[in-house]
XYZ file of N, CA, C and O in Angstrom:
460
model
N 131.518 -203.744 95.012
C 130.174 -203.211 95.042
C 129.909 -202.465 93.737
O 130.769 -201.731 93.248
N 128.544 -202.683 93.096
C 128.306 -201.969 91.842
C 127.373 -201.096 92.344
O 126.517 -201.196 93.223
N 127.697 -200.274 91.646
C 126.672 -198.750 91.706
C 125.388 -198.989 90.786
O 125.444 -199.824 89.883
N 124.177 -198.213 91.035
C 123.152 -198.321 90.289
C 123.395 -197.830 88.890
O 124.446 -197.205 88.746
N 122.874 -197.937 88.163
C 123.094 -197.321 86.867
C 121.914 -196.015 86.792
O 120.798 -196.101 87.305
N 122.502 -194.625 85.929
C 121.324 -193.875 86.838
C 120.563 -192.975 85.080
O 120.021 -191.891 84.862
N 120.938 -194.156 84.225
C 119.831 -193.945 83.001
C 119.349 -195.602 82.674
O 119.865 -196.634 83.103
N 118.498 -195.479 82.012
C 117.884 -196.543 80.965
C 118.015 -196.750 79.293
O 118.351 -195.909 78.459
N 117.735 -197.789 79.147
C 117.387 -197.828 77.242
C 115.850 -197.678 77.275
O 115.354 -197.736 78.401
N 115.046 -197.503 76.275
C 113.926 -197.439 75.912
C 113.435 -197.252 74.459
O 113.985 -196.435 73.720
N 112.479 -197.953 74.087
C 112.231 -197.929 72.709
C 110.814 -196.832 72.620
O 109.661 -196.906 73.045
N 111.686 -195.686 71.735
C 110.687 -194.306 72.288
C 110.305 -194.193 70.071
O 110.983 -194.333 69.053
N 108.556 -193.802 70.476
C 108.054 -193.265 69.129
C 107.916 -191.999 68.939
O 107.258 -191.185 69.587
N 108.765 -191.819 67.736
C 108.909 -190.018 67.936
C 107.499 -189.603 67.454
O 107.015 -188.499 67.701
N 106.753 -190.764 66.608
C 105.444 -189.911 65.715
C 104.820 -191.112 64.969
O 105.483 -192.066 64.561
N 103.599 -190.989 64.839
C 103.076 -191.882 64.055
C 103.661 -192.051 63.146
O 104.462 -191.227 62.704
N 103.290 -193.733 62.359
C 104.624 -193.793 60.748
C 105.172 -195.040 60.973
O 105.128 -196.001 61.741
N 105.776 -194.564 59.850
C 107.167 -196.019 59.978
C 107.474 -196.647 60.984
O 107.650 -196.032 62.036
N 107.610 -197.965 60.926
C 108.795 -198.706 61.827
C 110.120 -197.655 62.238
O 110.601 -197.670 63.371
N 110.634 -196.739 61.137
C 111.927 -195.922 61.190
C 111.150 -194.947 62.271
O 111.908 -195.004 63.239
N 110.159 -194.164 62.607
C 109.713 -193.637 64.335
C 109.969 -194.269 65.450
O 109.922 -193.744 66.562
N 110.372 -195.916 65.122
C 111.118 -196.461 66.648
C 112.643 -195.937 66.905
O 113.513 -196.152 66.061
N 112.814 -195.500 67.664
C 114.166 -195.545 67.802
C 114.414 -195.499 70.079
O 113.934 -194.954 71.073
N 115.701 -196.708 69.585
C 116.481 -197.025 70.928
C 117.028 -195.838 71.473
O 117.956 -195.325 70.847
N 116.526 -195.151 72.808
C 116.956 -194.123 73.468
C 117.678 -194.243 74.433
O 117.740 -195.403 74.838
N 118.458 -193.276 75.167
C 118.843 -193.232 76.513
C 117.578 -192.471 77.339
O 116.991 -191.574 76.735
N 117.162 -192.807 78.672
C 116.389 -192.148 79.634
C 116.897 -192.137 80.540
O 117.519 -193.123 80.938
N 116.810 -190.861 81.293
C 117.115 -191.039 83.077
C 116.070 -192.015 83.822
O 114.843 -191.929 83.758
N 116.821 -192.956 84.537
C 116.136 -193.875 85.431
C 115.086 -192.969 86.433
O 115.380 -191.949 87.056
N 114.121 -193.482 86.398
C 112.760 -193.195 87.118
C 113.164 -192.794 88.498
O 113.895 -193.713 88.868
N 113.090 -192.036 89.323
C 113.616 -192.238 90.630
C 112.598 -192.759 91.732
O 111.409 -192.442 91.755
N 113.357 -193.784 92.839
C 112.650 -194.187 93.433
C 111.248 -192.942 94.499
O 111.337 -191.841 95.043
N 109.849 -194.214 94.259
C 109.153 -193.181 95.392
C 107.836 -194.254 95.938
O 107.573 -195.338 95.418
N 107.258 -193.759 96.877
C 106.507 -194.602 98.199
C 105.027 -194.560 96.962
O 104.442 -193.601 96.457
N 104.787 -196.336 96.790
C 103.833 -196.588 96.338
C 103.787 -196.890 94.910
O 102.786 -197.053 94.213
N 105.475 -196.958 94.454
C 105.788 -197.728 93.087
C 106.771 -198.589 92.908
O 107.700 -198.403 93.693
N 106.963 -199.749 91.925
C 107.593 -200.696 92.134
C 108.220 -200.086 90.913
O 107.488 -199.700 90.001
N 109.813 -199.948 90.814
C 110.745 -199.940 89.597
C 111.237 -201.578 88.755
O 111.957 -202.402 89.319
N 110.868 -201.700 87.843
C 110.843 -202.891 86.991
C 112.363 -202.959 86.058
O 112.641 -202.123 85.198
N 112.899 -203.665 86.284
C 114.268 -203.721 84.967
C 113.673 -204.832 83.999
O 113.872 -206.045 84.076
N 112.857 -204.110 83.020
C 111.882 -204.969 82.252
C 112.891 -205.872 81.020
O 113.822 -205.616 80.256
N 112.211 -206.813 81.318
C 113.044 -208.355 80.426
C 112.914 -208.869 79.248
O 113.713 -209.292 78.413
N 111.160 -208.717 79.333
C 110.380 -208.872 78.000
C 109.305 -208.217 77.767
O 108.480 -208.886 78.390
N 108.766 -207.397 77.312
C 107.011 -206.974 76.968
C 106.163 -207.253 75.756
O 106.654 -207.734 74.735
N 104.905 -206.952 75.869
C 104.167 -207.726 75.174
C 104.067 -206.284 74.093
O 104.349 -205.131 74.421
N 103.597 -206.739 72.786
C 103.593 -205.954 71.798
C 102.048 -206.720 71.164
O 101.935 -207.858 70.707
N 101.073 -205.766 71.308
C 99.744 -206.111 70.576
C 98.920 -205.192 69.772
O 99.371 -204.566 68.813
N 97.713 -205.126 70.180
C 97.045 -204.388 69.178
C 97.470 -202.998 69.605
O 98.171 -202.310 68.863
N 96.977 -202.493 71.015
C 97.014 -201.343 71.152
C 98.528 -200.392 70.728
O 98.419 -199.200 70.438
N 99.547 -200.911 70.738
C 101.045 -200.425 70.138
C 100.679 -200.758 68.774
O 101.673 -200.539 68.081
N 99.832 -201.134 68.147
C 99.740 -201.038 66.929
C 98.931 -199.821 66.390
O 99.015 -199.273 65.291
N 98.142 -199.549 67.428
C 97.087 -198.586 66.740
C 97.844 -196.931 67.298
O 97.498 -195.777 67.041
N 98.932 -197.455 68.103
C 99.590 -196.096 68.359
C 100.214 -195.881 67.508
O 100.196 -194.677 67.251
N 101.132 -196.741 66.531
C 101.986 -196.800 65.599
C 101.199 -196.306 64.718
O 101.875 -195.519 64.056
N 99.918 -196.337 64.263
C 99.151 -196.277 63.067
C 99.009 -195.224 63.299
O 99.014 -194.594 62.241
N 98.818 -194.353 64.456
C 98.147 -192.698 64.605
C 96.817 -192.658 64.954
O 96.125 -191.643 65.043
N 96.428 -193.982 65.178
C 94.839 -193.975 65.762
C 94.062 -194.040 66.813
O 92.848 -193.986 67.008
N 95.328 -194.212 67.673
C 95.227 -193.989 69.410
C 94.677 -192.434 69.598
O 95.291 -191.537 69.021
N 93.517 -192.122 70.409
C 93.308 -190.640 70.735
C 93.500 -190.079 72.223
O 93.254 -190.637 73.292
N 94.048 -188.718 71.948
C 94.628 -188.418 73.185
C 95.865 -188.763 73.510
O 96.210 -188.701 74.690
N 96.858 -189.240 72.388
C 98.386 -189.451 72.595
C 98.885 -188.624 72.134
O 98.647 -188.203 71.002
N 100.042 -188.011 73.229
C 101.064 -187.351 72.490
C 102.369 -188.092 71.959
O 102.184 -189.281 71.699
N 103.333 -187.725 71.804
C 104.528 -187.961 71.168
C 105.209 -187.057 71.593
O 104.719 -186.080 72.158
N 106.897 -187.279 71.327
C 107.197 -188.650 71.699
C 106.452 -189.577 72.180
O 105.314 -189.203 72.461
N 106.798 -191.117 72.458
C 105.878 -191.533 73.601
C 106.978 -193.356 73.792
O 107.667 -193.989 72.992
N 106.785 -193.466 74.539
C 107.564 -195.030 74.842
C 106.600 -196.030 74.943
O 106.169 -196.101 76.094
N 106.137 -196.770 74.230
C 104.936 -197.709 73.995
C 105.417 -198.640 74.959
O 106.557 -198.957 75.300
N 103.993 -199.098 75.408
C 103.873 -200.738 76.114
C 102.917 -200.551 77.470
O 102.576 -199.529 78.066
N 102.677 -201.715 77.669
C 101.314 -201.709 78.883
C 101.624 -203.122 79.348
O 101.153 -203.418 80.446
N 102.207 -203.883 78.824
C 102.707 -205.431 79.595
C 104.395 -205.373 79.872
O 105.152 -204.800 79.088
N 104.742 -205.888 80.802
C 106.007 -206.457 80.975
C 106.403 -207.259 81.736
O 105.567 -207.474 82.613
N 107.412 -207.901 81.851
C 107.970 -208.567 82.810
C 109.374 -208.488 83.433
O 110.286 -208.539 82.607
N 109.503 -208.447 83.898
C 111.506 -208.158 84.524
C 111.674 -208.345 85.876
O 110.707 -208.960 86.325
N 112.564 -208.053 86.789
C 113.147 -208.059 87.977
C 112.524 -206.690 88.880
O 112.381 -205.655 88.229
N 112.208 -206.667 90.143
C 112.077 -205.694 90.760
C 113.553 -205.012 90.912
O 114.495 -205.729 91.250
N 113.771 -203.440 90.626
C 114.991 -202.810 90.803
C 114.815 -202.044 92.106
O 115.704 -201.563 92.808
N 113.421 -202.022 92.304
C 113.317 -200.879 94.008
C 111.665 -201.036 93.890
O 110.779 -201.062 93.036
N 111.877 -201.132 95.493
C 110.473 -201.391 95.995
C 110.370 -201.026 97.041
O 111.161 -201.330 97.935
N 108.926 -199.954 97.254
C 109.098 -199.325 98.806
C 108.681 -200.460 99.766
O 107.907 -201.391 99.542
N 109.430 -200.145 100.979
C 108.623 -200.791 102.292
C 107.223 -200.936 102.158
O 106.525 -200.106 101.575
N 106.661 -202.295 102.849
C 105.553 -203.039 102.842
C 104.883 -203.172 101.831
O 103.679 -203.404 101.937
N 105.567 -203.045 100.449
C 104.638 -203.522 99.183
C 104.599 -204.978 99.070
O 103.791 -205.644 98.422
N 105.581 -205.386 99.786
C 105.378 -207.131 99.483
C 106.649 -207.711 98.565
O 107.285 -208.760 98.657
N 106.733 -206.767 97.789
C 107.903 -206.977 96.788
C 109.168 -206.552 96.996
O 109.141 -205.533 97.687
N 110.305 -206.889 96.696
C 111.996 -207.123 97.250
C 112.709 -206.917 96.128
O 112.102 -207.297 95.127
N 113.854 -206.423 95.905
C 114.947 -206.611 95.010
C 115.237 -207.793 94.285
O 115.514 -208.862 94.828
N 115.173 -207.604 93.025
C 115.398 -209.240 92.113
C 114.351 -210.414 92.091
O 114.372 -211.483 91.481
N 113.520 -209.924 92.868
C 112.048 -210.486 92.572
C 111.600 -210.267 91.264
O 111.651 -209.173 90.703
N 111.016 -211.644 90.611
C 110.771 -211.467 89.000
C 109.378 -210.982 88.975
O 108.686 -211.718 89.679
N 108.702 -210.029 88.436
C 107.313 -209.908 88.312
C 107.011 -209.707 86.889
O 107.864 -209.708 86.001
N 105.723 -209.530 86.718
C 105.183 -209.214 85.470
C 103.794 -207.812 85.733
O 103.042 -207.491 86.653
N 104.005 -207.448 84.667
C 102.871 -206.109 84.926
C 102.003 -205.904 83.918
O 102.527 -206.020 82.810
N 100.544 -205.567 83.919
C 99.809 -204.816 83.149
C 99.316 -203.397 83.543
O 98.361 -203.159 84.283
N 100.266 -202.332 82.820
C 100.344 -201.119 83.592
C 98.483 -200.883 83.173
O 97.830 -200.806 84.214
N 97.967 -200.813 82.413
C 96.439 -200.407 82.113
C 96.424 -199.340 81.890
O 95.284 -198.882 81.811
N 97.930 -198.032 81.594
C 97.584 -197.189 80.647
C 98.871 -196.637 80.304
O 99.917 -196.708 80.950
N 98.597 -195.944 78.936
C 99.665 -195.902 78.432
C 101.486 -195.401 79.314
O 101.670 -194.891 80.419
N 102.394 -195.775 78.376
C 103.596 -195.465 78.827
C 103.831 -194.478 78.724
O 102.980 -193.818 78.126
N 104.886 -193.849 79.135
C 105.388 -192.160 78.814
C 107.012 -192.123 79.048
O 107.591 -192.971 79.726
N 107.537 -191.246 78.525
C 109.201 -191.038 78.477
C 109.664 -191.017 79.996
O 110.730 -191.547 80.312
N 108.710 -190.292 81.091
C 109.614 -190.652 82.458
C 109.059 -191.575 82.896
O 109.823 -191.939 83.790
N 108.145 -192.303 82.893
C 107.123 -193.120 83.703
C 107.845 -194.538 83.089
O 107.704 -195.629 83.642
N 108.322 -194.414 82.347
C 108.707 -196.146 81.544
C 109.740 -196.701 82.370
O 110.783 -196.073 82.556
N 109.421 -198.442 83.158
C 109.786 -199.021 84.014
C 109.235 -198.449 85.593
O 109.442 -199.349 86.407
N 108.881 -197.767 85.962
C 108.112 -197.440 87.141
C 105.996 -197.921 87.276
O 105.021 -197.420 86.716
N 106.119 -198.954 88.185
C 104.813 -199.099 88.081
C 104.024 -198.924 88.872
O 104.171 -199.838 89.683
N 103.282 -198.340 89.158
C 102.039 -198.730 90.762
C 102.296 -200.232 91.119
O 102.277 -201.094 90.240
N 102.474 -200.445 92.096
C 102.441 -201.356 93.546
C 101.244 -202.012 93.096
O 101.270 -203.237 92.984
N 100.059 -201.285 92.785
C 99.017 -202.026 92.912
C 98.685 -202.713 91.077
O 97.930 -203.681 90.988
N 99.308 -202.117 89.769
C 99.165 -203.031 89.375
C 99.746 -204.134 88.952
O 99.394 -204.953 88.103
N 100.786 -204.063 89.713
C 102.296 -205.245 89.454
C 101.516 -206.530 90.305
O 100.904 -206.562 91.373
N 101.882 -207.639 89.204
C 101.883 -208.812 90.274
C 103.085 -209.529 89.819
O 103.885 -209.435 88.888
N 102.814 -210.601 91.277
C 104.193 -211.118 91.239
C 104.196 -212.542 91.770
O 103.198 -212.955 92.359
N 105.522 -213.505 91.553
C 105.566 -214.349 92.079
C 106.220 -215.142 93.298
O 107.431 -215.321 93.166
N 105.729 -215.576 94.291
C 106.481 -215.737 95.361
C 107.343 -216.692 95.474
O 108.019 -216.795 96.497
């Protein structure tokens, strides 16, 4: 039996700037709760809006900050009656920005998925 793992990686921006403001972090894993789906994200999308955060032209962001608003990966925990199960592959458009604890935890309601 394997145990959960009870941090994450994450690609966190310390500050507007350089490519050198990305840097690969450790995070404590999100903890499970009623009315969010935990994602072990696989791939995400990188577009304009992570661009204009990178640039410093996003308003109303702080920093640090863990960019992204698309992903896709495996369900890692899912409460009762969301529909969604363990190792179920989904994809997400969170619709607002990421944050250092919130990264891989999504609302139920904007995850979809495939059956």
């Amino acid at each position: 039996m394997t145990s959960s793992p009870i941090t994450m990686r994450a690609v966190q921006l310390s500050a507007p700037g350089p490519v050198e403001n990305l840097r690969l972090i450790t995070l404590p894993l999100p903890a499970e709760r009623d009315g969010w789906v935990r994602i072990r994200v696989e791939a995400f999308g990188v577009n304009r809006s992570e661009l204009k955060l990178r640039l410093g032209v996003s308003e109303g962001v702080s920093f640090p900050r863990v960019p992204g608003i698309e992903a896709a990966g495996t369900v890692d925990a899912a409460p009762g009656g969301s529909g969604l199960v363990r190792g179920q592959r989904v994809v997400a458009m969170m619709g607002t920005w990421g944050g250092p604890t919130t990264a891989g935890t999504r609302s139920t309601r904007r995850c979809r998925w495939r059956r």
